[in-house]
Coordinates of C-alpha atoms and ligand atoms in Angstrom, one line a residue:
X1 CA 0.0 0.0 0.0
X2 CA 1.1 3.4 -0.9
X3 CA 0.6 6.3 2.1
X4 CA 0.6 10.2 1.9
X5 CA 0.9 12.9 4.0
X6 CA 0.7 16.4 4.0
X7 CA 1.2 19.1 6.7
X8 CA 0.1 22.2 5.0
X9 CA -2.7 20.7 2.4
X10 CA -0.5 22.2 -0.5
X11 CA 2.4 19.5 -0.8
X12 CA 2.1 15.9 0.1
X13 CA 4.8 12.8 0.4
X14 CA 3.8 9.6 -0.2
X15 CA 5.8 6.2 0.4
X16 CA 4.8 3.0 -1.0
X17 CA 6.5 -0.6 -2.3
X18 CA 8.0 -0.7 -5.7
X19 CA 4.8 -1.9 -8.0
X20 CA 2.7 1.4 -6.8
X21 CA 1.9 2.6 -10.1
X22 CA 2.6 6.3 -9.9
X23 CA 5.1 8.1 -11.9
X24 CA 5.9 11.7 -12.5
X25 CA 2.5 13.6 -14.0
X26 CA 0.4 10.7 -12.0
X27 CA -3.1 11.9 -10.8
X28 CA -3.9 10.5 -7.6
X29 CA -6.6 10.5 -4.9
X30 CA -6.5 9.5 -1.5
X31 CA -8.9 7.7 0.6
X32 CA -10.6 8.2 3.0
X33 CA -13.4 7.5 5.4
X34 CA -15.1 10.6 4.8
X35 CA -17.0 11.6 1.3
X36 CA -13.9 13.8 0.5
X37 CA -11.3 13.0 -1.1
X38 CA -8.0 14.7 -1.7
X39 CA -7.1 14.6 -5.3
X40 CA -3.0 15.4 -6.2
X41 CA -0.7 15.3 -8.5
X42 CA 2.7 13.7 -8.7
X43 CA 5.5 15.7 -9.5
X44 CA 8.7 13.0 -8.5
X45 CA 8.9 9.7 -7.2
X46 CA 12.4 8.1 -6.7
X47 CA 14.0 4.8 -5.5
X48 CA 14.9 4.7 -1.6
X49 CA 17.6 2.8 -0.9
X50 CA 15.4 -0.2 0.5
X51 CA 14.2 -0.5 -2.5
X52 CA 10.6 1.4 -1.7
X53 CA 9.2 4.3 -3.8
X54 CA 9.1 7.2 -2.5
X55 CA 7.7 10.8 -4.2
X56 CA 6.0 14.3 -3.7
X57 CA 3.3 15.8 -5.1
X58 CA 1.0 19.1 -4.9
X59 CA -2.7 18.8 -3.6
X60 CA -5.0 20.0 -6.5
X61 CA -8.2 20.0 -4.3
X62 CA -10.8 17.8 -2.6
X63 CA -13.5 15.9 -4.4
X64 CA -16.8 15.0 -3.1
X65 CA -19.0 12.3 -3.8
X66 CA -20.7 13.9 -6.6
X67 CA -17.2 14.6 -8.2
X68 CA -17.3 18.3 -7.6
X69 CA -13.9 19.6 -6.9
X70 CA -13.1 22.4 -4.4
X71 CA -9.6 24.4 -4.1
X72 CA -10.0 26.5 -1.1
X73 CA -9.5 25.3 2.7
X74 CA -7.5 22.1 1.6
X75 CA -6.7 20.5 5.2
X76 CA -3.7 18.5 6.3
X77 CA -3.8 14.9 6.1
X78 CA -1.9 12.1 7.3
X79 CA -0.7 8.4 6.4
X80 CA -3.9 8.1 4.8
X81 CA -3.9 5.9 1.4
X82 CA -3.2 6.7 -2.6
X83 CA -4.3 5.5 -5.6
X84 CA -4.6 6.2 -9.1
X85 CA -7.1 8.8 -10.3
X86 CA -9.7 7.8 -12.0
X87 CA -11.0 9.4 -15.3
X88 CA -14.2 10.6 -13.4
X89 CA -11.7 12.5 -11.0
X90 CA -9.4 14.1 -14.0
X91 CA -12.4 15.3 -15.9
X92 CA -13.6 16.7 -12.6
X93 CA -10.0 18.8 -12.2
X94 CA -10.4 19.8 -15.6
X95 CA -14.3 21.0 -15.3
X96 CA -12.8 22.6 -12.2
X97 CA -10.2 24.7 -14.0
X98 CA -12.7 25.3 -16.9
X99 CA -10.3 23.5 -19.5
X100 CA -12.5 22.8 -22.6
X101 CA -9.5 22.7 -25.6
X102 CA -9.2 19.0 -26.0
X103 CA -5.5 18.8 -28.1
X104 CA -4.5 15.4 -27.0
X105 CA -4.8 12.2 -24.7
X106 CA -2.7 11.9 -21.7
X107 CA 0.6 9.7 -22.6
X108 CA -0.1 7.6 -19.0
X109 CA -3.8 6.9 -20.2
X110 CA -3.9 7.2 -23.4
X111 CA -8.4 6.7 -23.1
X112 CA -8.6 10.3 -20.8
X113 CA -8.5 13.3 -23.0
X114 CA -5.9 16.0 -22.3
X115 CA -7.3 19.5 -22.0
X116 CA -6.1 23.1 -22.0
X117 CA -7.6 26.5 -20.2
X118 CA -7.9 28.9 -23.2
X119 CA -9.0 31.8 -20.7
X120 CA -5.3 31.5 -19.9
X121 CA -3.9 32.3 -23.1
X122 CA -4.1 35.5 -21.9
X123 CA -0.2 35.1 -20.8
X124 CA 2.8 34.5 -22.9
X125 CA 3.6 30.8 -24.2
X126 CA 6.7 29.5 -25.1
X127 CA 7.1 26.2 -27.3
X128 CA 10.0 23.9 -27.8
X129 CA 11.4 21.0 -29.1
X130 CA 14.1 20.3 -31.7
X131 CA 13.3 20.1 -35.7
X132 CA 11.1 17.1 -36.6
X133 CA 9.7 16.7 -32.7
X134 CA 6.0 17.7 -34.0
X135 CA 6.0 21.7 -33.0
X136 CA 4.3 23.2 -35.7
X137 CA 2.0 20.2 -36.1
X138 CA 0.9 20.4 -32.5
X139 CA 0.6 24.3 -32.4
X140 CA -1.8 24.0 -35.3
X141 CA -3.6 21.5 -33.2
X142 CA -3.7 23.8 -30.6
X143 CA -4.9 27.0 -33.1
X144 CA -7.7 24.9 -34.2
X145 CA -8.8 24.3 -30.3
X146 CA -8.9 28.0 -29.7
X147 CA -10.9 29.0 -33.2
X148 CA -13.1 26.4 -32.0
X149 CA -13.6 27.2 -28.4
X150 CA -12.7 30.8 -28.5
X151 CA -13.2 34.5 -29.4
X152 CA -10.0 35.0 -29.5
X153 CA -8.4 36.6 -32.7
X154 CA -4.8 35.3 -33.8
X155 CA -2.5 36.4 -36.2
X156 CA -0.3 33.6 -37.2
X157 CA 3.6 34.1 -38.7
X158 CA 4.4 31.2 -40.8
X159 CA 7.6 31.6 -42.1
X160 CA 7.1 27.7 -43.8
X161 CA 3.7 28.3 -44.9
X162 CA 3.0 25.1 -43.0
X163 CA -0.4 27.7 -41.8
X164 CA -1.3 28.2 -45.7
X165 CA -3.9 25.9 -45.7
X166 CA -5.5 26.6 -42.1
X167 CA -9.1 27.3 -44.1
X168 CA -9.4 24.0 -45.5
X169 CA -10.4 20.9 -43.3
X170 CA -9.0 17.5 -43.6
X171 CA -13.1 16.0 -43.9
X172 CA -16.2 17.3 -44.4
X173 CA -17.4 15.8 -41.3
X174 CA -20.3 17.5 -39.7
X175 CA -19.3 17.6 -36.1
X176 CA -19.3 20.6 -34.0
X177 CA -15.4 21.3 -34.1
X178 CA -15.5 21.0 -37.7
X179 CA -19.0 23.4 -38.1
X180 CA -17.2 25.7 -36.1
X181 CA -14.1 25.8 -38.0
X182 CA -15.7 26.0 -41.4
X183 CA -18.3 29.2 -39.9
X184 CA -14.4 31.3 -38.9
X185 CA -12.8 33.7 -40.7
X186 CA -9.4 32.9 -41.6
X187 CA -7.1 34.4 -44.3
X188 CA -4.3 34.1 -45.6
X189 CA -1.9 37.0 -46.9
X190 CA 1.1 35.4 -49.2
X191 CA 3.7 37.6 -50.9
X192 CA 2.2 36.4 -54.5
X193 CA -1.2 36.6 -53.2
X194 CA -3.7 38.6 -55.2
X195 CA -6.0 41.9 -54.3
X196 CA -6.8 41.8 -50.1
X197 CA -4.6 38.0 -49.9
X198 CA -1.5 40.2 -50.6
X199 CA 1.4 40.4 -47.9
X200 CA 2.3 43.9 -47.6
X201 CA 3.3 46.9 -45.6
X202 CA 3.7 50.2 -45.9
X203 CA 6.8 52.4 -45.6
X204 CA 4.7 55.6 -45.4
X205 CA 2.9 54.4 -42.0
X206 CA 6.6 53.5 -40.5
X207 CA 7.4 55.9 -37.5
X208 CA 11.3 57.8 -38.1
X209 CA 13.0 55.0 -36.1
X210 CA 11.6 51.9 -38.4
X211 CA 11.8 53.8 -41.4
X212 CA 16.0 54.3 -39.6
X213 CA 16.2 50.7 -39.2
X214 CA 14.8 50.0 -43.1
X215 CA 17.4 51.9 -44.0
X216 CA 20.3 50.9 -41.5
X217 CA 20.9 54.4 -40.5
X218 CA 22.0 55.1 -37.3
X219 CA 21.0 58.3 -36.2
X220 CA 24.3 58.9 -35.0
X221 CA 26.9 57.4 -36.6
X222 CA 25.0 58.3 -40.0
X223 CA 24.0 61.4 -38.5
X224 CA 23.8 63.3 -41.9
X225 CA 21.6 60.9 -44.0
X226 CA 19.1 60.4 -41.1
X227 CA 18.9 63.9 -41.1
X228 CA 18.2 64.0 -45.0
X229 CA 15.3 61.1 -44.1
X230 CA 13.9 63.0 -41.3
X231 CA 13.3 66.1 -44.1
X232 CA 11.5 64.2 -46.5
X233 CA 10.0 61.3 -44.1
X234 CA 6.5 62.9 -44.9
X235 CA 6.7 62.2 -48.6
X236 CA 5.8 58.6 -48.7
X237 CA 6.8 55.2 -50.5
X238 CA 10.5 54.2 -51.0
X239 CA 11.3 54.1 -54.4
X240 CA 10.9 56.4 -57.7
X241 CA 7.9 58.4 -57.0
X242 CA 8.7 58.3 -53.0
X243 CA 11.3 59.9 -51.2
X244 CA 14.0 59.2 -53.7
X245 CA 13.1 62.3 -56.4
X246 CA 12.6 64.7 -53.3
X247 CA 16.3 63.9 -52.4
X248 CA 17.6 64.3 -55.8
X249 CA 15.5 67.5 -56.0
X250 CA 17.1 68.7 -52.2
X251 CA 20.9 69.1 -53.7
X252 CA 22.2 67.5 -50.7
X253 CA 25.1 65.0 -50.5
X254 CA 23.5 63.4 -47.7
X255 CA 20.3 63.3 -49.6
X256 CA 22.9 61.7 -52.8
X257 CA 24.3 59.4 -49.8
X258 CA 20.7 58.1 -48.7
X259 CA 19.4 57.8 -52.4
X260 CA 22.5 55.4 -53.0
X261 CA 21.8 53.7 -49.9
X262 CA 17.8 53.1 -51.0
X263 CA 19.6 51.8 -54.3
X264 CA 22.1 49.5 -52.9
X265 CA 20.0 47.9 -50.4
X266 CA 17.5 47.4 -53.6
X267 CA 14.5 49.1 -51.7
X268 CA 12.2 49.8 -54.6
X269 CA 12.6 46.1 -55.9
X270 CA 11.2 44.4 -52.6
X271 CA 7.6 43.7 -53.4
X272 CA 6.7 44.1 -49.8
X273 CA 5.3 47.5 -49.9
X274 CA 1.8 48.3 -50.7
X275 CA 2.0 51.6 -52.1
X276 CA -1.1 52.8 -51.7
X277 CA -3.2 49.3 -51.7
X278 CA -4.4 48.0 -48.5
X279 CA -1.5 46.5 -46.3
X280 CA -1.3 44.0 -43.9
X281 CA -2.7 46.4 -40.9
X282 CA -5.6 46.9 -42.6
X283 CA -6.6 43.0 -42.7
X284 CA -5.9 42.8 -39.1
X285 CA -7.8 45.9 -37.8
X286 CA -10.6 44.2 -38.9
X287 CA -9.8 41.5 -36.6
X288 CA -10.2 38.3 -38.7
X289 CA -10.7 35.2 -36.3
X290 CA -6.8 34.3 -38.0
X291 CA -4.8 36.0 -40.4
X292 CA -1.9 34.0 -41.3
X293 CA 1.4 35.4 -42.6
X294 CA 3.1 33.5 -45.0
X295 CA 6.3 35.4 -44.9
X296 CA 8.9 32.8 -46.2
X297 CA 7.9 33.6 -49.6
X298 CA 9.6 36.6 -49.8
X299 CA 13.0 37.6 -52.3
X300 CA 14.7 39.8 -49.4
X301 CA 15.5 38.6 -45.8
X302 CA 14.6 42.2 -44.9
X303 CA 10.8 42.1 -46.7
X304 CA 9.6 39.3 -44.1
X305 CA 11.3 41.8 -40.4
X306 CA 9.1 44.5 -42.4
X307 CA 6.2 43.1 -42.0
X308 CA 6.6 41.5 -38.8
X309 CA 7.9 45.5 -37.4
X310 CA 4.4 46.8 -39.6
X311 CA 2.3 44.4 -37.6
X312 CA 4.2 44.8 -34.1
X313 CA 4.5 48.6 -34.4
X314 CA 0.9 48.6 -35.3
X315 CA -0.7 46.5 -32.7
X316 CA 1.7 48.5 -29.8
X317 CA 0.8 52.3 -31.1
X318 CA -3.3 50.8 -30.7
X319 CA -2.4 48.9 -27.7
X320 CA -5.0 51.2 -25.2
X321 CA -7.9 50.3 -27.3
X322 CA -7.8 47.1 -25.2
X323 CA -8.7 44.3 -28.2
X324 CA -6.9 41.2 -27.2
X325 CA -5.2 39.5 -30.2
X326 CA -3.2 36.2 -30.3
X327 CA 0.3 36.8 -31.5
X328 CA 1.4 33.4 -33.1
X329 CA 5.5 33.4 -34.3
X330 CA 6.1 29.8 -35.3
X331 CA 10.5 29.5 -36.0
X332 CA 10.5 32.7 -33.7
X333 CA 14.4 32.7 -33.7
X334 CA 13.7 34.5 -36.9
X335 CA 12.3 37.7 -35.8
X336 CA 13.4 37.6 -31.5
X337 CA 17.2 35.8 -31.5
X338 CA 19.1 37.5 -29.4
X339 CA 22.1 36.8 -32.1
X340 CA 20.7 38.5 -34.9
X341 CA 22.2 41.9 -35.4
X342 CA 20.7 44.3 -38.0
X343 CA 19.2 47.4 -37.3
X344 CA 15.7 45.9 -38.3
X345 CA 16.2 42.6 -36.8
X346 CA 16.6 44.7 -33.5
X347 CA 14.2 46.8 -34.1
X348 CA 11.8 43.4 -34.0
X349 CA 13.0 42.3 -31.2
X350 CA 12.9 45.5 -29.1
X351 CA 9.4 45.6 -29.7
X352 CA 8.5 42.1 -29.2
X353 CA 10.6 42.2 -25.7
X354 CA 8.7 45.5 -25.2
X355 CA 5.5 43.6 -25.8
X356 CA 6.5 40.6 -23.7
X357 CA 7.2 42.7 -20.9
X358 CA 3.5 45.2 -21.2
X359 CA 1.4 43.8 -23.7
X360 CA -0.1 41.7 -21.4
X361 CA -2.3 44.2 -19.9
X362 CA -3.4 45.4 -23.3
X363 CA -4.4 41.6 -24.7
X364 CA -1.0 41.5 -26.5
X365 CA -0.6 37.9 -26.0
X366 CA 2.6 36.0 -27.9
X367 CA 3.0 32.3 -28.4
X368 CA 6.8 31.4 -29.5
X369 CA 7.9 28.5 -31.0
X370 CA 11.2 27.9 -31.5
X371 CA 13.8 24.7 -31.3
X372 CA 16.3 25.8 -28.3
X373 CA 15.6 28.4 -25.6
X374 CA 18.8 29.9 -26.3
X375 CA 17.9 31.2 -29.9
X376 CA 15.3 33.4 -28.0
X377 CA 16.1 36.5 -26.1
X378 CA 16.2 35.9 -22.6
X379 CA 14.2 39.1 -21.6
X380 CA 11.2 37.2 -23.8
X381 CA 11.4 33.7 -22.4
X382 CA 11.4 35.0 -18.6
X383 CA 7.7 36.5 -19.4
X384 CA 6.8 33.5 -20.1
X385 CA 4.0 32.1 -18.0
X386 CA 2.7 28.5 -20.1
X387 CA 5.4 26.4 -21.7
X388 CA 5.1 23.6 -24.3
X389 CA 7.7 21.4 -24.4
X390 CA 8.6 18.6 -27.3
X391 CA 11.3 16.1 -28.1
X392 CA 14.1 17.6 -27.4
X393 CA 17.8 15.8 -26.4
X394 CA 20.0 18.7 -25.3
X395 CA 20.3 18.1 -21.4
X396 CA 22.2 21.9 -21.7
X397 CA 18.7 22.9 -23.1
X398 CA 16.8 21.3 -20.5
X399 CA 18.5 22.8 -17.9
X400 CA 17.8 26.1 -19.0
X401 CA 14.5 25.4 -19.5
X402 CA 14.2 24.1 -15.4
X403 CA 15.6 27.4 -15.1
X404 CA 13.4 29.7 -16.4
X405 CA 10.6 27.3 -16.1
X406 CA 10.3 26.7 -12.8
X407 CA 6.5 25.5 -12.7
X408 CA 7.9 22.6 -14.8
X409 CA 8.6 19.5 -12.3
X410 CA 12.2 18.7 -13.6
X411 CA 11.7 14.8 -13.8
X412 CA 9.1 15.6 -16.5
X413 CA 11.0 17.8 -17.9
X414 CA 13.6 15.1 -18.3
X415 CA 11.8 12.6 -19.9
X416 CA 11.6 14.9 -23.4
X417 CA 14.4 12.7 -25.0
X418 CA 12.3 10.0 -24.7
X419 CA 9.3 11.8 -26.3
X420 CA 7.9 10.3 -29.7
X421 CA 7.2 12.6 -32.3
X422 CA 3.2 14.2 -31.2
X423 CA 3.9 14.2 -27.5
X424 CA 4.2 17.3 -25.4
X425 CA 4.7 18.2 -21.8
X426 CA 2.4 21.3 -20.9
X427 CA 2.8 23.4 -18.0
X428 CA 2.1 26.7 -16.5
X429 CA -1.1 28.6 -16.3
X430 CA -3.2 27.0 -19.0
X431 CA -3.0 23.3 -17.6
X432 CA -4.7 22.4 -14.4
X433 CA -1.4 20.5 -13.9
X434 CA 1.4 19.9 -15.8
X435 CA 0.5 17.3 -18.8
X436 CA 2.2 14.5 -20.8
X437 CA 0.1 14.5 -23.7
X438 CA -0.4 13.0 -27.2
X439 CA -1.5 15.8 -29.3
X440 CA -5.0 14.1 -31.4
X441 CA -4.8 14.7 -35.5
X442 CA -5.4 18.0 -37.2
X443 CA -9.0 18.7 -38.3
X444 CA -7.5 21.1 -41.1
X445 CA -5.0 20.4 -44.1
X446 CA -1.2 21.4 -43.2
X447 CA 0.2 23.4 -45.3
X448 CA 4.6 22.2 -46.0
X449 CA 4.7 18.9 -44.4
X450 CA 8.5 17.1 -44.9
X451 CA 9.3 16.3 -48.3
X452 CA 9.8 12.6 -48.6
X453 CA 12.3 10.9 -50.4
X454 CA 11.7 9.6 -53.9
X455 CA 11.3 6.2 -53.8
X456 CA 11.8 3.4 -57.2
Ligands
ADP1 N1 1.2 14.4 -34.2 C1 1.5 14.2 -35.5 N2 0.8 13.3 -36.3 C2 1.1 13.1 -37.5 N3 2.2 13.7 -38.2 C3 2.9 14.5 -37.5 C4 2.7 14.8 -36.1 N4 3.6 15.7 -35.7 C5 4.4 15.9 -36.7 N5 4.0 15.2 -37.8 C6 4.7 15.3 -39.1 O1 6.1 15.3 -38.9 C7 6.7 16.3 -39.7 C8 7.5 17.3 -38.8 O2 6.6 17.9 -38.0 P1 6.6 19.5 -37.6 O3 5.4 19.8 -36.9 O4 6.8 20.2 -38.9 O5 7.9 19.5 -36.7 P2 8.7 20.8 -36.2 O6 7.8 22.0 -36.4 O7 8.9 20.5 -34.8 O8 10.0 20.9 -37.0 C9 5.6 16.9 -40.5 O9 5.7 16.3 -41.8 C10 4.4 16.6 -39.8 O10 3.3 16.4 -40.7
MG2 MG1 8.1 23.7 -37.5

């Protein structure tokens, strides 16, 4: 017989012989004589040395006959017996916590269903796992969950247009999820796309400072060409009929400087800007349920920081009307390493920090994903308050990740190498506890799945 005690209702220790059947992520209840029951949750068990088990746990609640949990006034309890949860008692700490996004089934028990709070995807999440573990697949998973269940707007950069084909679902099954999915709006902007499915931003809109880091001008060190961009920074587009004749027309050699700058740097030729069509800002002020960005399509490495500094600068400068928005940046190394060193890359990642650290309270909510915690800034991963974790075999990266991540138990955390492609560890805010999970299939088509190899 296993036997658990706690002293302040919050922790417990439990003891047991070898065959108990709990292992780190276990949910457990106790027993007792009275209709309440403590339910917990392990968070380590280990070997003693005479060969018993031995582990510790947190106490999620109590439970009463009818299955209702409570949270408050936990009591302490003592040498009183554990066993395995039942699904009855799971699905009760889930209706508890109000987690209704069912992404997966629990790796333990693979018949309960795994569930996520989406009221608490109103904090940032970070997601990780090395290249192949199932991240983007899983995140789309997790998308389709919160289109379903939610209100929530997100906008969605997919820099492997694996997003592309979010619209179109898999089956043309009638079930709810699938009714639901079909009745959202979701577009997609691509580089080649046509009319309103065109990716593009415009320079015009661009405060001094982006339009500085378009440019790599320093105001400073290039003191005399910012100056010359400052003059005619009211004039518009970048490129013939822009600010390049007003420069010419100035007769000043830092206006000649800055016109070869626009020309070396090839700004007219990067089809990124709209000119006077609609840009990408104007998609998202209307608030689509998701707007996906597809912007790996793009010719210039700059074109895709453009439009990810159009959207951020945008969503920050309207960030006291108060309309929450999802902030999706799958591969986010791309626009928040903290090796990346261009004037526009930093100008991305300044504001995304800046947004990590405030945008909460304005519904600026971001959800990372990226393949090593190190490629991200460390001032963005510390905001982070809900981490998904994949395969990943780095025990340097793990390490970091206990770290930073300390509401992940680290003997979870530990058994990542292990994971097969699909499984996840959730933790943080939006699981009632933290989760091995399977994720379940996507209802909708993906967009760049892995090129196979040709076989004879
Ligand atoms: N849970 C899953 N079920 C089925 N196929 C999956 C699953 N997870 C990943 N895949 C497939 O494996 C490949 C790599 O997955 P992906 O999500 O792109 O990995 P990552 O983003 O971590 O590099 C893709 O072709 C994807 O279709
Ligand atoms: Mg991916």
């Amino acid at each position: 017989m296993t036997t658990a005690s706690s002293i302040d209702g919050r922790l417990f220790q439990f003891v047991g012989s070898i065959d108990a059947p709990f292992v780190a992520g276990s949910f457990v209840t106790t027993e007792g004589s009275s209709a309440m029951r403590h339910v917990g949750f392990v968070d380590d068990v280990t070997l003693t040395d005479g060969g018993a088990l031995s582990g510790v746990g947190r106490v999620l609640g109590e439970i009463d006959a009818d299955g209702n949990l409570s949270t408050t006034h936990v009591g302490s309890f003592f040498d009183v017996a554990l066993h395995e949860a039942t699904a009855d008692v799971i699905e009760s700490v889930y209706r508890a916590a109000d987690a209704t996004l069912t992404v997966g089934s629990l790796v333990q028990t693979p018949e309960i269903e795994a569930k996520l709070i989406p009221h608490r995807f109103n904090r940032h999440t970070f997601w990780c796992g090395q290249s192949g573990s199932g991240k983007t697949y899983a995140l789309g998973v997790v998308l389709e969950q919160l289109l379903i269940h939610t209100a929530l707007p997100m906008v969605i950069f997919d820099p492997n247009a694996d997003f592309v084909r979010l619209n179109e679902l898999r089956s043309d099954s009638d079930a709810d999820g699938h009714r639901a999915l079909r009745a959202r709006d979701i577009r997609v902007l691509s580089p080649g796309g046509q009319g309103s499915g065109a990716l593009r931003a415009r320079f015009r809109d661009f405060s001094i400072q982006s339009k500085a880091a378009v440019l790599r001008l320093d105001p400073v060190a290039d003191r005399d060409e910012y100056n010359a961009l400052t003059r005619v920074t009211g004039l518009g587009h970048v490129d013939r009929e822009g600010i390049v004749p007003a420069l010419r027309a100035a007769d000043d050699p830092a206006g000649d400087l800055l016109v070869k700058r626009v020309e070396n740097l090839r700004l007219a030729d990067w089809t990124v800007w709209a000119y006077d069509s609609a840009d990408v800002n104007k998609v998202l002020d209307e608030r689509p349920d998701a707007t996906v960005l597809d912007i790996g399509g793009f010719t210039f490495p700059g074109e895709k920081l453009v439009v990810a500094l159009a959207v951020l600068d945008h969503l920050w400068a309207k960030r006291e009307e108060r309309r929450p928005i999802l902030i999706v940046i799958d591969e986010a190394h791309n626009l928040c390493s903290p090796d990346n060193d261009t004037p526009l890359h930093r100008a991305v990642r300044e504001r995304i920090i800046q947004i990590a650290a405030e945008g909460r309270k304005f519904g600026l909510w971001m959800l990372l994903s990226t393949q090593r915690p190190s490629k991200i800034h460390p001032s963005i991963l510390s905001q982070c308050d809900n981490l998904a974790l994949m395969k990943m075999s780095s025990p340097v990266d793990l390490a970091e990740l206990a770290t930073i991540f300390g509401f992940a138990p680290e003997s979870m955390l530990a058994r990542s190498p292990q994971f097969q492609q699909g499984e996840a560890l959730f933790a943080g805010g939006f699981v009632p506890a933290p989760t091995l999970l399977k994720v379940h299939d996507r209802l909708t088509h993906e967009g760049g799945s892995d090129v196979r190899v040709p076989l004879r």
